Short mmCIF file of C-alpha atoms in Angstrom, two decimals:
data_model
loop_
_atom_site.label_atom_id
_atom_site.label_comp_id
_atom_site.label_asym_id
_atom_site.label_seq_id
_atom_site.Cartn_x
_atom_site.Cartn_y
_atom_site.Cartn_z
CA MET A 1 0.00 0.00 0.00
CA ASN A 2 1.35 3.40 -0.99
CA PHE A 3 0.48 6.64 0.76
CA SER A 4 0.99 10.27 -0.04
CA ILE A 5 0.29 12.40 3.02
CA ASP A 6 0.23 16.18 3.03
CA ILE A 7 -0.31 18.35 6.10
CA GLU A 8 -1.47 21.82 5.02
CA ASP A 9 -2.74 22.94 8.43
CA ASP A 10 -0.05 22.76 11.13
CA ASN A 11 -2.76 22.30 13.79
CA TRP A 12 -2.90 18.66 12.69
CA ASN A 13 0.57 18.20 14.17
CA GLN A 14 -1.14 18.08 17.58
CA ILE A 15 -1.63 14.39 16.78
CA PRO A 16 1.70 12.73 17.56
CA ASP A 17 3.10 10.71 14.64
CA LEU A 18 0.17 11.79 12.45
CA GLU A 19 1.53 10.20 9.28
CA ASP A 20 1.99 6.80 10.96
CA VAL A 21 -1.45 7.07 12.56
CA ALA A 22 -2.98 7.85 9.16
CA ARG A 23 -1.23 4.93 7.46
CA LYS A 24 -2.38 2.47 10.15
CA ALA A 25 -5.98 3.73 10.13
CA VAL A 26 -6.40 3.64 6.37
CA ALA A 27 -4.56 0.32 6.02
CA ALA A 28 -6.89 -1.19 8.62
CA ALA A 29 -9.84 -0.19 6.44
CA LEU A 30 -8.32 -1.30 3.13
CA GLY A 31 -6.70 -4.56 4.18
CA ASP A 32 -3.92 -5.94 2.01
CA ALA A 33 -4.98 -4.20 -1.19
CA ASN A 34 -2.16 -3.00 -3.43
CA VAL A 35 -3.45 0.54 -3.72
CA GLU A 36 -2.29 4.13 -3.56
CA VAL A 37 -4.13 6.61 -1.33
CA ASN A 38 -3.55 10.32 -0.90
CA ILE A 39 -4.47 11.94 2.43
CA LEU A 40 -4.67 15.69 2.90
CA PHE A 41 -4.91 17.27 6.34
CA THR A 42 -6.20 20.77 5.75
CA ASP A 43 -8.34 23.51 7.26
CA ASP A 44 -12.01 24.45 7.16
CA LEU A 45 -11.59 27.06 4.42
CA ALA A 46 -9.92 24.64 2.00
CA ILE A 47 -12.41 21.84 2.61
CA ALA A 48 -15.35 24.27 2.31
CA LYS A 49 -14.10 25.18 -1.18
CA LEU A 50 -13.76 21.51 -2.14
CA ASN A 51 -17.20 20.77 -0.69
CA LYS A 52 -18.73 23.63 -2.72
CA ASP A 53 -16.88 22.75 -5.93
CA TRP A 54 -17.54 18.99 -5.84
CA ARG A 55 -20.76 18.58 -3.84
CA GLY A 56 -22.46 21.95 -4.21
CA LYS A 57 -22.47 22.46 -0.43
CA ALA A 58 -21.06 25.83 0.65
CA SER A 59 -19.80 24.84 4.08
CA PRO A 60 -16.91 22.97 5.64
CA THR A 61 -17.31 19.29 6.45
CA ASN A 62 -15.21 16.86 8.46
CA VAL A 63 -14.02 14.51 5.70
CA LEU A 64 -14.31 14.21 1.94
CA SER A 65 -13.35 11.26 -0.23
CA PHE A 66 -12.58 11.39 -3.92
CA PRO A 67 -12.43 7.91 -5.48
CA VAL A 68 -10.40 7.49 -8.66
CA ASP A 69 -12.23 6.03 -11.63
CA ASP A 70 -11.20 2.48 -12.36
CA PHE A 71 -8.57 2.12 -15.05
CA PRO A 72 -6.00 -0.53 -15.95
CA VAL A 73 -2.77 -0.59 -13.98
CA PRO A 74 0.32 -2.59 -14.97
CA ALA A 75 0.68 -5.89 -13.12
CA GLY A 76 2.28 -5.48 -9.72
CA GLU A 77 1.71 -1.72 -9.60
CA ALA A 78 -0.41 -0.09 -6.90
CA LYS A 79 -3.86 0.92 -8.12
CA PRO A 80 -4.67 4.58 -7.40
CA LEU A 81 -7.72 4.42 -5.13
CA GLY A 82 -8.31 8.10 -4.40
CA ASP A 83 -7.99 10.97 -1.98
CA ILE A 84 -9.16 11.55 1.59
CA VAL A 85 -9.32 15.12 2.88
CA LEU A 86 -9.89 16.09 6.53
CA ALA A 87 -10.54 19.59 7.96
CA TYR A 88 -8.91 20.38 11.26
CA GLY A 89 -11.48 22.86 12.56
CA VAL A 90 -14.53 20.69 11.95
CA VAL A 91 -12.85 17.51 13.20
CA SER A 92 -11.51 19.13 16.37
CA ARG A 93 -14.87 20.79 17.17
CA GLU A 94 -16.75 17.53 16.63
CA ALA A 95 -14.27 15.64 18.80
CA ALA A 96 -14.79 18.10 21.65
CA GLU A 97 -18.59 18.09 21.24
CA GLN A 98 -18.67 14.27 21.23
CA GLY A 99 -16.28 13.85 24.16
CA LYS A 100 -13.62 12.14 22.01
CA THR A 101 -9.93 12.80 21.62
CA LEU A 102 -8.78 14.44 18.40
CA PRO A 103 -6.80 11.32 17.34
CA GLN A 104 -9.76 9.04 18.09
CA HIS A 105 -12.17 11.09 15.97
CA ALA A 106 -9.66 11.66 13.16
CA ILE A 107 -8.90 7.93 12.94
CA HIS A 108 -12.61 7.18 12.71
CA LEU A 109 -13.01 9.71 9.90
CA MET A 110 -9.97 8.40 8.01
CA ILE A 111 -11.52 4.93 8.13
CA HIS A 112 -14.86 6.39 7.05
CA GLY A 113 -13.16 8.11 4.12
CA ALA A 114 -11.28 4.97 3.12
CA LEU A 115 -14.52 2.97 3.06
CA HIS A 116 -15.98 5.60 0.72
CA LEU A 117 -13.00 5.02 -1.59
CA LEU A 118 -13.98 1.34 -1.65
CA GLY A 119 -17.50 2.29 -2.78
CA HIS A 120 -19.39 2.23 0.51
CA ASP A 121 -21.91 4.95 1.18
CA HIS A 122 -24.56 5.91 3.71
CA GLU A 123 -27.32 7.36 1.54
CA ALA A 124 -29.84 4.63 2.38
CA ASP A 125 -30.46 3.47 5.96
CA ALA A 126 -29.37 -0.10 5.22
CA ASP A 127 -26.15 1.12 3.60
CA ALA A 128 -25.47 3.45 6.54
CA GLN A 129 -25.94 0.60 9.02
CA ALA A 130 -23.61 -1.66 7.02
CA MET A 131 -20.96 1.04 6.74
CA GLU A 132 -21.19 1.90 10.44
CA ALA A 133 -20.81 -1.80 11.32
CA LEU A 134 -17.62 -1.97 9.24
CA GLU A 135 -16.28 1.17 10.90
CA ILE A 136 -17.05 -0.22 14.36
CA ASP A 137 -15.27 -3.51 13.56
CA ILE A 138 -12.21 -1.78 12.12
CA LEU A 139 -11.97 0.61 15.07
CA LYS A 140 -12.41 -2.26 17.52
CA GLY A 141 -9.48 -4.02 15.82
CA LEU A 142 -7.40 -0.90 16.44
CA GLY A 143 -8.45 -0.78 20.10
CA PHE A 144 -10.99 2.04 19.82
CA PRO A 145 -14.57 2.10 21.11
CA ASP A 146 -17.74 2.26 19.03
CA PRO A 147 -17.93 5.86 17.77
CA TYR A 148 -21.70 5.61 17.38
CA GLU A 149 -22.38 4.40 20.92
CA ARG A 150 -25.06 6.54 22.47
CA ASP A 151 -25.27 7.22 26.21
#
């Protein structure tokens, strides 16, 4: 698995060993696939622009995923899977509101984004439940609690 990781917003450096954390989280979601994933850690302004340009929503969001269209790749080469983009402001605010640590919430969202790259979505209730179950299992394997657990 190949990763390209860019940190545009220095606030993300509050997560110790962010690049290693990102690799482990996304690899846990993707398994042993021979793929290439790009991860961008940015700010609310940058993700708001992407959200407006690509989804028509003029506001920041926590995570966006941009799957790459399927195309042939030479044997043995990593298949480009897509990009995952996280916004520091939204993620850190959500973590605080939900009583989670920043790393815990960011890892959940990286996994969420990686599952989107694999084609999972949460538009229909059944799809949302299936995707949440996958996220819960992956996070459990990494030693994290159920992010959807309600008090």
